[in-house]
Coordinates of N, CA and C in Angstrom, one line a residue:
X1 N 88.1 98.9 76.8 CA 87.0 98.0 77.6 C 85.8 98.8 77.8
X2 N 84.6 98.5 77.5 CA 83.4 98.9 77.9 C 82.6 98.2 78.9
X3 N 81.6 98.6 79.5 CA 80.8 98.2 80.6 C 80.2 96.8 80.0
X4 N 79.7 97.2 78.6 CA 78.9 95.9 78.0 C 79.8 94.8 77.5
X5 N 81.0 95.2 77.1 CA 82.1 94.1 77.4 C 82.7 93.3 78.6
X6 N 82.7 94.0 79.6 CA 83.1 93.7 80.8 C 81.7 92.6 81.4
X7 N 80.8 93.2 81.1 CA 79.4 92.4 81.5 C 79.5 91.1 80.6
X8 N 79.6 91.1 79.6 CA 79.6 90.0 78.8 C 80.7 88.9 79.1
X9 N 81.9 89.1 79.5 CA 82.8 88.5 79.7 C 82.6 87.8 81.2
X10 N 82.1 88.7 82.3 CA 82.3 88.4 83.7 C 80.6 88.4 84.2
X11 N 79.8 89.1 83.8 CA 78.5 89.3 84.4 C 77.7 88.0 84.7
X12 N 78.1 86.6 84.6 CA 77.3 85.6 85.0 C 77.8 85.5 86.5
X13 N 79.0 85.7 86.9 CA 79.8 85.5 88.1 C 79.8 86.7 89.1
X14 N 79.7 87.9 88.3 CA 79.9 89.4 89.0 C 79.0 90.1 88.6
X15 N 78.5 91.1 89.3 CA 77.7 92.4 89.3 C 78.5 93.3 89.3
X16 N 78.6 93.9 88.2 CA 79.5 95.1 87.7 C 79.1 96.5 87.9
X17 N 79.5 97.4 88.9 CA 79.0 98.7 88.8 C 79.9 99.7 89.0
X18 N 79.3 101.3 88.6 CA 80.3 102.3 88.8 C 80.1 102.8 90.7
X19 N 81.5 103.0 91.0 CA 81.5 103.4 92.3 C 81.0 104.7 92.3
X20 N 80.4 105.1 93.5 CA 79.8 106.3 93.9 C 81.0 107.5 93.9
X21 N 82.2 107.1 94.5 CA 83.2 108.2 94.5 C 84.0 108.1 93.3
X22 N 83.6 107.7 92.1 CA 84.4 107.2 91.0 C 84.9 105.6 91.0
X23 N 85.6 105.4 89.8 CA 86.0 103.8 89.6 C 84.7 102.7 89.5
X24 N 85.4 101.6 89.8 CA 84.3 100.6 89.2 C 84.5 99.4 90.4
X25 N 83.5 98.7 90.6 CA 83.6 97.5 91.4 C 82.7 96.4 90.9
X26 N 83.2 95.2 91.3 CA 82.3 94.0 90.9 C 82.4 93.3 92.1
X27 N 80.9 92.5 92.2 CA 80.6 91.9 93.7 C 80.2 90.3 93.2
X28 N 80.6 89.3 93.6 CA 80.3 88.2 93.3 C 78.8 88.0 93.5
X29 N 78.3 87.3 92.5 CA 76.7 86.9 92.6 C 76.4 85.8 93.6
X30 N 77.4 85.1 93.7 CA 77.2 84.0 94.9 C 78.5 84.1 95.8
X31 N 78.6 84.2 97.0 CA 79.6 84.4 97.8 C 80.5 83.2 97.8
X32 N 82.0 83.5 97.9 CA 82.8 82.6 97.6 C 83.2 81.7 98.8
X33 N 83.5 80.6 99.0 CA 83.8 79.7 100.1 C 84.7 80.3 100.9
X34 N 84.8 79.8 102.3 CA 85.9 80.3 103.1 C 87.3 79.5 102.5
X35 N 87.2 78.4 102.0 CA 88.1 78.0 101.3 C 88.8 78.5 100.2
X36 N 87.7 79.1 99.4 CA 88.3 79.9 98.2 C 88.8 81.2 98.7
X37 N 88.5 81.8 99.5 CA 89.1 82.7 100.3 C 90.4 82.7 100.9
X38 N 90.5 81.3 101.5 CA 91.9 81.1 101.8 C 93.0 81.0 101.0
X39 N 92.3 80.8 99.7 CA 93.3 80.6 98.6 C 93.5 81.9 97.7
X40 N 93.1 83.0 98.4 CA 93.2 84.5 97.7 C 92.3 85.1 96.8
X41 N 91.2 84.1 96.9 CA 90.0 84.6 96.0 C 89.2 85.7 96.8
X42 N 88.4 86.5 96.3 CA 87.9 87.6 96.8 C 86.4 87.6 96.4
X43 N 85.3 88.2 97.2 CA 84.0 88.3 96.9 C 83.7 89.8 96.3
X44 N 84.7 90.6 96.3 CA 84.8 92.1 95.8 C 86.2 92.3 95.3
X45 N 85.9 93.0 94.1 CA 87.2 93.5 93.3 C 86.7 94.7 92.6
X46 N 88.0 96.0 92.8 CA 87.6 97.1 92.5 C 88.8 97.5 91.5
X47 N 88.4 98.7 90.7 CA 89.4 99.1 89.7 C 89.0 100.5 89.6
X48 N 90.3 101.4 89.2 CA 89.9 102.9 89.1 C 89.4 103.1 87.6
X49 N 89.6 102.2 86.7 CA 89.1 102.3 85.4 C 88.3 100.7 84.9
X50 N 87.6 100.7 84.1 CA 87.2 99.3 83.4 C 88.3 98.4 82.9
X51 N 89.5 98.8 82.3 CA 90.4 98.0 82.1 C 91.1 97.3 83.1
X52 N 91.3 98.5 84.2 CA 92.0 97.7 85.6 C 90.9 96.7 86.2
X53 N 89.8 97.1 86.3 CA 88.9 96.0 86.7 C 88.8 94.7 86.0
X54 N 88.7 94.9 84.8 CA 89.3 93.6 83.9 C 90.1 92.6 84.2
X55 N 91.6 93.5 84.4 CA 92.5 92.2 84.7 C 92.3 92.0 86.1
X56 N 91.7 92.8 87.0 CA 91.5 92.1 88.3 C 90.6 90.7 88.4
X57 N 89.5 91.1 87.5 CA 88.6 89.8 87.2 C 89.3 89.0 86.6
X58 N 90.0 89.3 85.5 CA 90.6 88.0 84.8 C 91.8 87.2 85.7
X59 N 92.3 88.1 86.7 CA 93.3 87.4 87.6 C 92.4 86.3 88.5
X60 N 91.2 86.9 89.0 CA 90.5 86.0 89.8 C 90.1 84.7 89.1
X61 N 89.6 85.0 87.9 CA 89.2 83.7 87.1 C 90.4 82.6 86.9
X62 N 91.5 83.2 86.8 CA 92.6 82.3 86.8 C 93.0 81.7 87.9
X63 N 92.8 82.2 89.3 CA 93.0 81.7 90.5 C 91.9 80.5 90.7
X64 N 90.7 80.8 90.1 CA 89.5 79.9 90.4 C 89.7 78.6 89.7
X65 N 90.4 78.8 88.5 CA 90.6 77.8 87.7 C 92.0 76.9 87.8
X66 N 92.8 77.3 88.9 CA 94.0 76.5 89.2 C 93.7 75.4 90.4
X67 N 94.5 74.3 90.0 CA 93.9 73.4 91.0 C 94.5 73.6 92.4
X68 N 94.1 73.5 93.4 CA 94.1 73.8 94.6 C 94.4 72.5 95.6
X69 N 95.4 72.6 96.5 CA 95.7 71.5 97.3 C 95.4 72.0 98.8
X70 N 94.6 71.2 99.3 CA 94.1 71.4 100.6 C 95.3 71.2 101.6
X71 N 95.7 72.2 102.4 CA 96.5 72.2 103.6 C 96.1 72.3 104.9
X72 N 96.0 71.3 105.7 CA 95.1 71.6 106.9 C 95.6 72.9 107.7
X73 N 94.7 73.3 108.4 CA 95.2 74.7 109.1 C 96.0 74.6 110.2
X74 N 95.4 73.3 111.0 CA 96.0 72.9 112.2 C 96.4 71.3 112.1
X75 N 97.4 70.8 112.7 CA 97.8 69.7 112.6 C 96.5 68.7 113.3
X76 N 96.6 67.4 112.9 CA 95.1 66.7 113.6 C 95.7 66.6 114.8
X77 N 94.9 66.2 115.8 CA 95.4 65.9 117.3 C 94.5 64.5 117.5
X78 N 95.5 63.7 118.2 CA 95.0 62.2 118.3 C 94.8 62.0 120.0
X79 N 93.8 61.5 120.3 CA 93.7 61.4 121.6 C 94.2 60.0 122.0
X80 N 95.0 59.7 123.0 CA 95.4 58.5 123.2 C 95.2 58.0 124.5

């Protein structure tokens, strides 16, 4: 996996760069909603290598594309 290949696959959604101390990271171009974050999505993904980062971005994409069921964080309160 090369940086060009990774950018071609994920560059519309993620800004991908080499880490200062080594490794690679990807930052979402548009922040994920709080609802998405509650469902395990992230605004930043890291990998020691480009193939590792590619696997993480693939997982992120699969999570985004699965149907989510909204579960209330708190039970609704009724005033009587």
